[in-house]
mmCIF file of C-alpha atoms in Angstrom:
data_model
loop_
_atom_site.group_PDB
_atom_site.id
_atom_site.type_symbol
_atom_site.label_atom_id
_atom_site.label_comp_id
_atom_site.label_asym_id
_atom_site.label_seq_id
_atom_site.Cartn_x
_atom_site.Cartn_y
_atom_site.Cartn_z
ATOM 1 C CA UNK A 817 6.765 1.010 -22.888
ATOM 2 C CA UNK A 818 8.913 -1.305 -20.755
ATOM 3 C CA UNK A 819 8.483 -1.268 -17.012
ATOM 4 C CA UNK A 820 12.081 -0.124 -16.400
ATOM 5 C CA UNK A 821 12.010 2.834 -18.805
ATOM 6 C CA UNK A 822 11.828 6.390 -17.537
ATOM 7 C CA UNK A 823 9.963 8.866 -19.756
ATOM 8 C CA UNK A 824 10.484 12.621 -19.893
ATOM 9 C CA UNK A 825 7.898 14.850 -21.553
ATOM 10 C CA UNK A 826 9.502 18.261 -22.278
ATOM 11 C CA UNK A 827 6.869 20.978 -22.662
ATOM 12 C CA UNK A 828 7.216 24.264 -24.603
ATOM 13 C CA UNK A 829 7.255 26.064 -21.263
ATOM 14 C CA UNK A 830 10.181 25.769 -18.882
ATOM 15 C CA UNK A 831 8.988 22.453 -17.454
ATOM 16 C CA UNK A 832 9.115 18.717 -17.985
ATOM 17 C CA UNK A 833 6.984 15.811 -16.779
ATOM 18 C CA UNK A 834 9.061 12.857 -15.603
ATOM 19 C CA UNK A 835 7.532 9.382 -15.198
ATOM 20 C CA UNK A 836 9.644 6.831 -13.342
ATOM 21 C CA UNK A 837 8.918 3.089 -13.054
ATOM 22 C CA UNK A 838 9.431 3.143 -9.284
ATOM 23 C CA UNK A 839 8.889 6.060 -6.901
ATOM 24 C CA UNK A 840 12.084 5.239 -5.013
ATOM 25 C CA UNK A 841 14.091 5.995 -8.155
ATOM 26 C CA UNK A 842 12.693 9.514 -8.588
ATOM 27 C CA UNK A 843 15.519 11.351 -6.816
ATOM 28 C CA UNK A 844 18.313 9.536 -8.675
ATOM 29 C CA UNK A 845 16.565 9.952 -12.029
ATOM 30 C CA UNK A 846 16.065 13.687 -11.520
ATOM 31 C CA UNK A 847 19.670 14.220 -10.420
ATOM 32 C CA UNK A 848 20.985 12.400 -13.488
ATOM 33 C CA UNK A 849 18.593 14.215 -15.841
ATOM 34 C CA UNK A 850 19.415 17.673 -14.472
ATOM 35 C CA UNK A 851 23.154 16.900 -14.531
ATOM 36 C CA UNK A 852 22.898 15.812 -18.172
ATOM 37 C CA UNK A 853 20.998 18.989 -19.126
ATOM 38 C CA UNK A 854 23.552 21.223 -17.393
ATOM 39 C CA UNK A 855 26.469 19.330 -18.978
ATOM 40 C CA UNK A 856 24.941 19.694 -22.447
ATOM 41 C CA UNK A 857 24.434 23.421 -21.901
ATOM 42 C CA UNK A 858 28.037 23.806 -20.729
ATOM 43 C CA UNK A 859 29.285 22.014 -23.848
ATOM 44 C CA UNK A 860 27.207 24.234 -26.140
ATOM 45 C CA UNK A 861 28.550 27.384 -24.485
ATOM 46 C CA UNK A 862 32.134 26.077 -24.426
ATOM 47 C CA UNK A 863 31.910 25.335 -28.148
ATOM 48 C CA UNK A 864 31.279 29.040 -28.753
ATOM 49 C CA UNK A 865 34.843 29.854 -27.681
ATOM 50 C CA UNK A 866 36.987 31.281 -30.511
ATOM 51 C CA UNK A 867 39.408 28.358 -30.330
ATOM 52 C CA UNK A 868 36.667 25.747 -30.577
ATOM 53 C CA UNK A 869 36.944 23.834 -33.809
ATOM 54 C CA UNK A 870 33.387 22.677 -33.919
ATOM 55 C CA UNK A 871 30.198 24.226 -32.543
ATOM 56 C CA UNK A 872 26.867 22.569 -32.043
ATOM 57 C CA UNK A 873 24.494 22.994 -34.962
ATOM 58 C CA UNK A 874 24.983 24.379 -38.443
ATOM 59 C CA UNK A 875 27.199 27.354 -37.586
ATOM 60 C CA UNK A 876 27.743 28.217 -41.254
ATOM 61 C CA UNK A 877 24.064 29.107 -41.511
ATOM 62 C CA UNK A 878 23.880 31.123 -38.288
ATOM 63 C CA UNK A 879 24.056 34.891 -38.545
ATOM 64 C CA UNK A 880 25.988 37.076 -36.160
ATOM 65 C CA UNK A 881 23.815 38.564 -33.436
ATOM 66 C CA UNK A 882 22.225 41.917 -34.239
ATOM 67 C CA UNK A 883 19.761 43.999 -32.212
ATOM 68 C CA UNK A 884 17.561 44.079 -35.312
ATOM 69 C CA UNK A 885 17.136 42.008 -38.489
ATOM 70 C CA UNK A 886 15.326 43.219 -41.607
ATOM 71 C CA UNK A 887 13.076 40.329 -42.673
ATOM 72 C CA UNK A 888 11.807 40.600 -46.244
ATOM 73 C CA UNK A 889 9.096 38.238 -47.485
ATOM 74 C CA UNK A 890 8.925 38.084 -51.273
ATOM 75 C CA UNK A 891 6.319 36.517 -53.535
ATOM 76 C CA UNK A 892 8.230 35.790 -56.746
ATOM 77 C CA UNK A 893 6.132 34.900 -59.799
ATOM 78 C CA UNK A 894 8.491 33.332 -62.335
ATOM 79 C CA UNK A 895 6.483 33.871 -65.513
ATOM 80 C CA UNK A 896 3.686 36.437 -65.186
ATOM 81 C CA UNK A 897 3.409 36.886 -68.976
ATOM 82 C CA UNK A 898 2.346 33.345 -69.864
ATOM 83 C CA UNK A 899 1.243 32.331 -66.382
ATOM 84 C CA UNK A 900 -1.227 33.345 -63.711
ATOM 85 C CA UNK A 901 -1.452 36.709 -61.962
ATOM 86 C CA UNK A 902 -0.531 35.719 -58.405
ATOM 87 C CA UNK A 903 -1.025 37.772 -55.248
ATOM 88 C CA UNK A 904 -1.064 36.938 -51.520
ATOM 89 C CA UNK A 905 -2.693 37.975 -48.299
ATOM 90 C CA UNK A 906 0.678 38.293 -46.595
ATOM 91 C CA UNK A 907 -0.406 40.761 -43.913
ATOM 92 C CA UNK A 908 -2.884 38.280 -42.445
ATOM 93 C CA UNK A 909 -0.458 35.377 -42.860
ATOM 94 C CA UNK A 910 2.241 37.247 -40.932
ATOM 95 C CA UNK A 911 -0.223 38.063 -38.168
ATOM 96 C CA UNK A 912 -1.376 34.446 -37.889
ATOM 97 C CA UNK A 913 1.899 32.563 -38.213
ATOM 98 C CA UNK A 914 4.997 34.760 -37.912
ATOM 99 C CA UNK A 915 4.008 37.462 -35.420
ATOM 100 C CA UNK A 916 4.047 35.124 -32.377
ATOM 101 C CA UNK A 917 7.733 34.321 -33.050
ATOM 102 C CA UNK A 918 8.489 38.021 -33.598
ATOM 103 C CA UNK A 919 6.887 38.808 -30.235
ATOM 104 C CA UNK A 920 8.841 36.078 -28.423
ATOM 105 C CA UNK A 921 12.189 37.304 -29.775
ATOM 106 C CA UNK A 922 11.478 41.022 -29.228
ATOM 107 C CA UNK A 923 13.110 41.246 -25.747
ATOM 108 C CA UNK A 924 16.412 40.196 -27.364
ATOM 109 C CA UNK A 925 16.247 41.221 -31.024
ATOM 110 C CA UNK A 926 13.745 42.922 -33.305
ATOM 111 C CA UNK A 927 12.510 41.317 -36.509
ATOM 112 C CA UNK A 928 11.397 44.137 -38.799
ATOM 113 C CA UNK A 929 9.092 42.463 -41.333
ATOM 114 C CA UNK A 930 8.317 43.814 -44.799
ATOM 115 C CA UNK A 931 6.904 42.190 -47.932
ATOM 116 C CA UNK A 932 6.947 42.631 -51.681
ATOM 117 C CA UNK A 933 5.692 41.012 -54.887
ATOM 118 C CA UNK A 934 8.130 40.548 -57.769
ATOM 119 C CA UNK A 935 7.425 39.388 -61.305
ATOM 120 C CA UNK A 936 10.354 37.789 -63.075
ATOM 121 C CA UNK A 937 10.074 37.529 -66.851
ATOM 122 C CA UNK A 938 13.706 36.647 -67.586
ATOM 123 C CA UNK A 939 15.350 33.220 -67.811
ATOM 124 C CA UNK A 940 15.360 31.206 -64.586
ATOM 125 C CA UNK A 941 18.651 31.089 -62.630
ATOM 126 C CA UNK A 942 18.708 27.300 -63.092
ATOM 127 C CA UNK A 943 16.784 25.088 -65.483
ATOM 128 C CA UNK A 944 14.773 22.441 -63.668
ATOM 129 C CA UNK A 945 14.914 18.867 -64.929
ATOM 130 C CA UNK A 946 11.803 17.617 -66.708
ATOM 131 C CA UNK A 947 9.861 14.676 -65.346
ATOM 132 C CA UNK A 948 6.732 12.801 -66.403
ATOM 133 C CA UNK A 949 4.736 14.996 -64.057
ATOM 134 C CA UNK A 950 6.223 18.487 -63.788
ATOM 135 C CA UNK A 951 9.866 19.312 -63.068
ATOM 136 C CA UNK A 952 12.372 18.864 -60.276
ATOM 137 C CA UNK A 953 15.483 20.430 -58.793
ATOM 138 C CA UNK A 954 18.368 18.427 -57.354
ATOM 139 C CA UNK A 955 20.261 19.343 -54.189
ATOM 140 C CA UNK A 956 23.354 20.445 -56.151
ATOM 141 C CA UNK A 957 21.244 22.990 -58.061
ATOM 142 C CA UNK A 958 19.924 24.746 -54.964
ATOM 143 C CA UNK A 959 23.018 26.920 -54.231
ATOM 144 C CA UNK A 960 22.645 28.427 -57.721
ATOM 145 C CA UNK A 961 18.887 28.877 -57.560
ATOM 146 C CA UNK A 962 18.877 32.252 -55.820
ATOM 147 C CA UNK A 963 19.610 35.008 -58.326
ATOM 148 C CA UNK A 964 19.649 38.080 -56.108
ATOM 149 C CA UNK A 965 20.937 40.657 -58.655
ATOM 150 C CA UNK A 966 18.188 40.086 -61.216
ATOM 151 C CA UNK A 967 15.525 39.447 -58.591
ATOM 152 C CA UNK A 968 16.307 42.796 -56.930
ATOM 153 C CA UNK A 969 15.729 41.991 -53.268
ATOM 154 C CA UNK A 970 15.830 45.513 -51.892
ATOM 155 C CA UNK A 971 15.713 46.121 -48.150
ATOM 156 C CA UNK A 972 13.733 48.947 -46.590
ATOM 157 C CA UNK A 973 16.309 48.973 -43.762
ATOM 158 C CA UNK A 974 19.832 48.868 -45.242
ATOM 159 C CA UNK A 975 21.506 49.270 -41.816
ATOM 160 C CA UNK A 976 20.286 45.953 -40.340
ATOM 161 C CA UNK A 977 21.294 42.442 -41.441
ATOM 162 C CA UNK A 978 18.811 41.262 -44.046
ATOM 163 C CA UNK A 979 16.940 37.957 -44.047
ATOM 164 C CA UNK A 980 15.248 37.045 -47.331
ATOM 165 C CA UNK A 981 12.399 34.555 -47.577
ATOM 166 C CA UNK A 982 11.062 33.830 -51.035
ATOM 167 C CA UNK A 983 7.787 32.159 -51.931
ATOM 168 C CA UNK A 984 8.648 31.063 -55.460
ATOM 169 C CA UNK A 985 5.787 30.387 -57.892
ATOM 170 C CA UNK A 986 7.239 28.455 -60.870
ATOM 171 C CA UNK A 987 6.034 28.988 -64.426
ATOM 172 C CA UNK A 988 2.883 26.967 -65.081
ATOM 173 C CA UNK A 989 4.780 24.830 -67.582
ATOM 174 C CA UNK A 990 7.205 23.799 -64.819
ATOM 175 C CA UNK A 991 4.580 22.892 -62.234
ATOM 176 C CA UNK A 992 4.508 20.958 -60.099
ATOM 177 C CA UNK A 993 8.147 21.659 -59.237
ATOM 178 C CA UNK A 994 9.750 19.425 -56.619
ATOM 179 C CA UNK A 995 13.120 19.028 -54.912
ATOM 180 C CA UNK A 996 14.764 15.609 -55.150
ATOM 181 C CA UNK A 997 17.710 14.398 -53.079
ATOM 182 C CA UNK A 998 19.255 11.149 -54.353
ATOM 183 C CA UNK A 999 16.018 10.499 -56.213
ATOM 184 C CA UNK A 1000 13.882 10.906 -53.089
ATOM 185 C CA UNK A 1001 11.448 13.787 -52.840
ATOM 186 C CA UNK A 1002 12.205 16.088 -49.938
ATOM 187 C CA UNK A 1003 10.663 19.252 -48.549
ATOM 188 C CA UNK A 1004 9.649 21.893 -51.085
ATOM 189 C CA UNK A 1005 11.778 24.462 -49.227
ATOM 190 C CA UNK A 1006 15.498 24.960 -48.644
ATOM 191 C CA UNK A 1007 17.753 27.131 -46.510
ATOM 192 C CA UNK A 1008 20.385 29.483 -47.941
ATOM 193 C CA UNK A 1009 23.146 30.026 -45.367
ATOM 194 C CA UNK A 1010 23.619 33.604 -44.181
ATOM 195 C CA UNK A 1011 20.892 34.770 -46.590
ATOM 196 C CA UNK A 1012 17.442 33.308 -45.930
ATOM 197 C CA UNK A 1013 15.304 30.629 -47.517
ATOM 198 C CA UNK A 1014 13.091 29.639 -50.426
ATOM 199 C CA UNK A 1015 9.796 27.753 -50.519
ATOM 200 C CA UNK A 1016 8.262 26.544 -53.780
ATOM 201 C CA UNK A 1017 4.523 27.153 -54.181
ATOM 202 C CA UNK A 1018 2.812 25.073 -56.864
ATOM 203 C CA UNK A 1019 -0.623 26.336 -57.885
ATOM 204 C CA UNK A 1020 -3.726 24.110 -58.200
ATOM 205 C CA UNK A 1021 -3.811 21.853 -61.282
ATOM 206 C CA UNK A 1022 -6.822 23.754 -62.569
ATOM 207 C CA UNK A 1023 -4.868 27.045 -62.897
ATOM 208 C CA UNK A 1024 -4.690 28.387 -66.444
ATOM 209 C CA UNK A 1025 -2.720 31.239 -68.070
ATOM 210 C CA UNK A 1026 -4.350 34.567 -67.297
ATOM 211 C CA UNK A 1027 -6.080 33.345 -64.133
ATOM 212 C CA UNK A 1028 -5.952 35.547 -61.046
ATOM 213 C CA UNK A 1029 -4.844 33.641 -57.963
ATOM 214 C CA UNK A 1030 -4.718 35.073 -54.446
ATOM 215 C CA UNK A 1031 -2.933 32.903 -51.909
ATOM 216 C CA UNK A 1032 -4.856 32.900 -48.632
ATOM 217 C CA UNK A 1033 -3.227 32.534 -45.192
ATOM 218 C CA UNK A 1034 -4.414 28.920 -45.197
ATOM 219 C CA UNK A 1035 -2.685 28.366 -48.561
ATOM 220 C CA UNK A 1036 0.529 29.752 -47.066
ATOM 221 C CA UNK A 1037 0.459 27.886 -43.758
ATOM 222 C CA UNK A 1038 2.960 25.258 -44.886
ATOM 223 C CA UNK A 1039 5.277 27.837 -46.434
ATOM 224 C CA UNK A 1040 5.178 30.117 -43.397
ATOM 225 C CA UNK A 1041 6.091 27.068 -41.329
ATOM 226 C CA UNK A 1042 9.157 26.588 -43.521
ATOM 227 C CA UNK A 1043 10.123 30.254 -43.114
ATOM 228 C CA UNK A 1044 9.796 30.035 -39.331
ATOM 229 C CA UNK A 1045 12.035 26.957 -39.313
ATOM 230 C CA UNK A 1046 14.567 28.800 -41.482
ATOM 231 C CA UNK A 1047 14.526 31.858 -39.198
ATOM 232 C CA UNK A 1048 15.202 29.561 -36.257
ATOM 233 C CA UNK A 1049 18.249 28.116 -38.049
ATOM 234 C CA UNK A 1050 19.571 31.517 -39.118
ATOM 235 C CA UNK A 1051 19.422 33.145 -35.682
ATOM 236 C CA UNK A 1052 20.835 30.044 -33.988
ATOM 237 C CA UNK A 1053 17.930 28.399 -32.162
ATOM 238 C CA UNK A 1054 18.998 24.842 -31.383
ATOM 239 C CA UNK A 1055 16.511 22.231 -32.492
ATOM 240 C CA UNK A 1056 17.929 19.326 -30.492
ATOM 241 C CA UNK A 1057 16.335 18.278 -27.225
ATOM 242 C CA UNK A 1058 17.871 19.423 -23.928
ATOM 243 C CA UNK A 1059 18.086 15.786 -22.907
ATOM 244 C CA UNK A 1060 19.009 12.833 -25.136
ATOM 245 C CA UNK A 1061 17.088 9.563 -25.186
ATOM 246 C CA UNK A 1062 18.764 6.306 -24.213
ATOM 247 C CA UNK A 1063 17.866 2.667 -23.636
ATOM 248 C CA UNK A 1064 16.423 3.494 -20.194
ATOM 249 C CA UNK A 1065 15.292 7.042 -20.942
ATOM 250 C CA UNK A 1066 12.668 8.021 -23.471
ATOM 251 C CA UNK A 1067 12.473 11.763 -24.164
ATOM 252 C CA UNK A 1068 9.586 13.438 -25.950
ATOM 253 C CA UNK A 1069 9.797 17.124 -26.830
ATOM 254 C CA UNK A 1070 6.591 18.959 -27.539
ATOM 255 C CA UNK A 1071 7.105 21.568 -30.274
ATOM 256 C CA UNK A 1072 6.117 25.158 -29.579
ATOM 257 C CA UNK A 1073 3.567 25.242 -32.386
ATOM 258 C CA UNK A 1074 1.878 28.413 -31.118
ATOM 259 C CA UNK A 1075 4.974 30.630 -30.955
ATOM 260 C CA UNK A 1076 7.688 28.920 -32.990
ATOM 261 C CA UNK A 1077 10.105 28.807 -30.044
ATOM 262 C CA UNK A 1078 9.828 27.190 -26.631
ATOM 263 C CA UNK A 1079 10.776 28.815 -23.359
ATOM 264 C CA UNK A 1080 13.846 26.625 -22.854
ATOM 265 C CA UNK A 1081 14.979 27.202 -26.451
ATOM 266 C CA UNK A 1082 14.701 30.953 -25.930
ATOM 267 C CA UNK A 1083 16.694 30.739 -22.691
ATOM 268 C CA UNK A 1084 19.451 28.743 -24.402
ATOM 269 C CA UNK A 1085 19.559 31.178 -27.330
ATOM 270 C CA UNK A 1086 19.857 34.138 -24.954
ATOM 271 C CA UNK A 1087 22.770 32.521 -23.118
ATOM 272 C CA UNK A 1088 24.629 31.783 -26.361
ATOM 273 C CA UNK A 1089 24.057 35.333 -27.617
ATOM 274 C CA UNK A 1090 25.302 36.578 -24.246
ATOM 275 C CA UNK A 1091 28.535 34.589 -24.583
ATOM 276 C CA UNK A 1092 29.051 35.643 -28.215
ATOM 277 C CA UNK A 1093 28.472 39.328 -27.459
ATOM 278 C CA UNK A 1094 30.834 39.208 -24.491
ATOM 279 C CA UNK A 1095 33.499 37.576 -26.656
ATOM 280 C CA UNK A 1096 32.925 40.129 -29.439
ATOM 281 C CA UNK A 1097 33.283 43.053 -27.028
ATOM 282 C CA UNK A 1098 36.499 41.731 -25.492
ATOM 283 C CA UNK A 1099 38.095 40.797 -28.824
ATOM 284 C CA UNK A 1100 37.171 44.133 -30.414
ATOM 285 C CA UNK A 1101 38.535 46.172 -27.499
ATOM 286 C CA UNK A 1102 41.758 44.150 -27.580
ATOM 287 C CA UNK A 1103 42.082 44.840 -31.316
ATOM 288 C CA UNK A 1104 41.521 48.531 -30.661
ATOM 289 C CA UNK A 1105 44.275 48.563 -28.038
ATOM 290 C CA UNK A 1106 46.697 46.834 -30.424
ATOM 291 C CA UNK A 1107 45.843 49.353 -33.146
ATOM 292 C CA UNK A 1108 46.494 52.344 -30.896
ATOM 293 C CA UNK A 1109 49.718 50.839 -29.533
ATOM 294 C CA UNK A 1110 50.997 50.164 -33.059
ATOM 295 C CA UNK A 1111 50.631 53.774 -34.228
ATOM 296 C CA UNK A 1112 52.813 56.320 -32.502
ATOM 297 C CA UNK A 1113 51.481 59.837 -31.989
ATOM 298 C CA UNK A 1114 47.963 58.609 -32.694
ATOM 299 C CA UNK A 1115 45.249 60.915 -31.380
ATOM 300 C CA UNK A 1116 42.128 59.161 -30.119
ATOM 301 C CA UNK A 1117 39.054 61.360 -30.209
ATOM 302 C CA UNK A 1118 37.078 61.957 -27.027
ATOM 303 C CA UNK A 1119 33.943 60.247 -28.366
ATOM 304 C CA UNK A 1120 35.990 57.086 -29.098
ATOM 305 C CA UNK A 1121 37.311 57.095 -25.533
ATOM 306 C CA UNK A 1122 33.764 57.537 -24.245
ATOM 307 C CA UNK A 1123 32.532 54.524 -26.222
ATOM 308 C CA UNK A 1124 35.412 52.418 -24.921
ATOM 309 C CA UNK A 1125 34.704 53.461 -21.335
ATOM 310 C CA UNK A 1126 31.005 52.663 -21.738
ATOM 311 C CA UNK A 1127 31.812 49.290 -23.335
ATOM 312 C CA UNK A 1128 34.097 48.403 -20.414
ATOM 313 C CA UNK A 1129 31.402 49.497 -17.951
ATOM 314 C CA UNK A 1130 28.858 47.285 -19.749
ATOM 315 C CA UNK A 1131 31.271 44.338 -19.602
ATOM 316 C CA UNK A 1132 31.734 44.946 -15.890
ATOM 317 C CA UNK A 1133 27.950 45.004 -15.462
ATOM 318 C CA UNK A 1134 27.711 41.733 -17.404
ATOM 319 C CA UNK A 1135 30.120 40.038 -15.009
ATOM 320 C CA UNK A 1136 28.284 41.446 -11.996
ATOM 321 C CA UNK A 1137 24.919 40.194 -13.262
ATOM 322 C CA UNK A 1138 26.345 36.693 -13.707
ATOM 323 C CA UNK A 1139 27.789 36.605 -10.175
ATOM 324 C CA UNK A 1140 24.731 37.752 -8.258
ATOM 325 C CA UNK A 1141 23.888 34.387 -6.751
ATOM 326 C CA UNK A 1142 21.225 33.342 -6.025
ATOM 327 C CA UNK A 1143 19.738 36.301 -7.946
ATOM 328 C CA UNK A 1144 21.430 35.444 -11.242
ATOM 329 C CA UNK A 1145 20.048 37.758 -13.926
ATOM 330 C CA UNK A 1146 20.708 36.401 -17.404
ATOM 331 C CA UNK A 1147 18.433 38.959 -19.067
ATOM 332 C CA UNK A 1148 20.338 41.899 -17.579
ATOM 333 C CA UNK A 1149 23.659 40.210 -18.358
ATOM 334 C CA UNK A 1150 22.557 39.655 -21.956
ATOM 335 C CA UNK A 1151 21.520 43.299 -22.402
ATOM 336 C CA UNK A 1152 24.827 44.507 -20.936
ATOM 337 C CA UNK A 1153 26.890 42.175 -23.152
ATOM 338 C CA UNK A 1154 24.974 43.279 -26.259
ATOM 339 C CA UNK A 1155 25.603 46.925 -25.342
ATOM 340 C CA UNK A 1156 29.306 46.226 -24.716
ATOM 341 C CA UNK A 1157 29.716 44.583 -28.130
ATOM 342 C CA UNK A 1158 27.844 47.353 -29.941
ATOM 343 C CA UNK A 1159 29.859 50.129 -28.275
ATOM 344 C CA UNK A 1160 33.178 48.354 -28.862
ATOM 345 C CA UNK A 1161 32.468 47.841 -32.564
ATOM 346 C CA UNK A 1162 31.199 51.397 -32.907
ATOM 347 C CA UNK A 1163 34.497 52.660 -31.473
ATOM 348 C CA UNK A 1164 36.676 50.372 -33.602
ATOM 349 C CA UNK A 1165 34.847 51.081 -36.866
ATOM 350 C CA UNK A 1166 34.476 54.808 -36.273
ATOM 351 C CA UNK A 1167 35.474 56.680 -39.470
ATOM 352 C CA UNK A 1168 38.333 58.422 -37.665
ATOM 353 C CA UNK A 1169 39.778 55.073 -36.564
ATOM 354 C CA UNK A 1170 39.309 53.459 -39.963
ATOM 355 C CA UNK A 1171 41.129 56.351 -41.671
ATOM 356 C CA UNK A 1172 44.068 55.847 -39.304
ATOM 357 C CA UNK A 1173 44.088 52.169 -40.181
ATOM 358 C CA UNK A 1174 44.549 52.864 -43.882
ATOM 359 C CA UNK A 1175 46.424 56.172 -43.776
ATOM 360 C CA UNK A 1176 48.493 56.100 -40.547
ATOM 361 C CA UNK A 1177 51.227 58.435 -41.798
ATOM 362 C CA UNK A 1178 48.776 61.261 -42.302
ATOM 363 C CA UNK A 1179 47.890 61.428 -38.597
#
């Protein structure tokens, strides 16, 4: 490392270790670093505005905020008739790898985790290309790989947004199955926007038809890592560093390997969810007002009025929590914004309001 280079070591906790070449430069370096972090955060929040044309990250993959997501982990054995009988110790694997992330997100959203084993004896959704050693999928085949209707991914919680994560065991004749991008082998997993993700599990070379194979937590460590990465993308956790490297600044970010999300990533996610929920509440209430104003003689039920009043009160509480300097309370503001959005949508999509939308003359 050159003598004039400043290094920043960002830890999973809400801290960073800054090493400067000269002690006299410490104040200036810290001011510039903090200013850059704040500016980046402001840009990311500003890009969430409805009129923004481009947001940071893969917004097409990110799901809308929900107080709960139904996470379904599926072991899918492609050919159980001519292949191996495959099972998994998913309960232990979830406890070891996924539960820490579930616990970290619980103050803001609940991940309700369930699992299932499916055996698929029909034709595959796509036919993998044959190679000298096994088969391979290309990147253009991946969008057509998931065949939800025939695979029957049923949710135990139909009221919450569903996240599907599939551990796909190819037919023995197709193993090892790989994913190639422009002829280069890439990860054996891929993300499906707004849906979930898939990871391909090839069995040991010694596996024969009729064998019984139980995947241990150690066998699934890599695949659970893929699923955690996919969950991060789907709920909107930014993977970029809070501070960019430059010629005079070298930034190293330590991954939160124990929990799947660092403290500063969780803080940033909470603030973006706060902004989105606040925007959702305001936009939904405005739409409700326009609907009522457009229909003369429309009767609004008392419970709808109550929800609107409570949503407005929650929005007011959100603003108050964000103005209580120096006791700024993002957690309370987030909870209030989430409540405001939920109440506003509940009022707008109430059956009595929806019926007036489609049959206004009958009211």
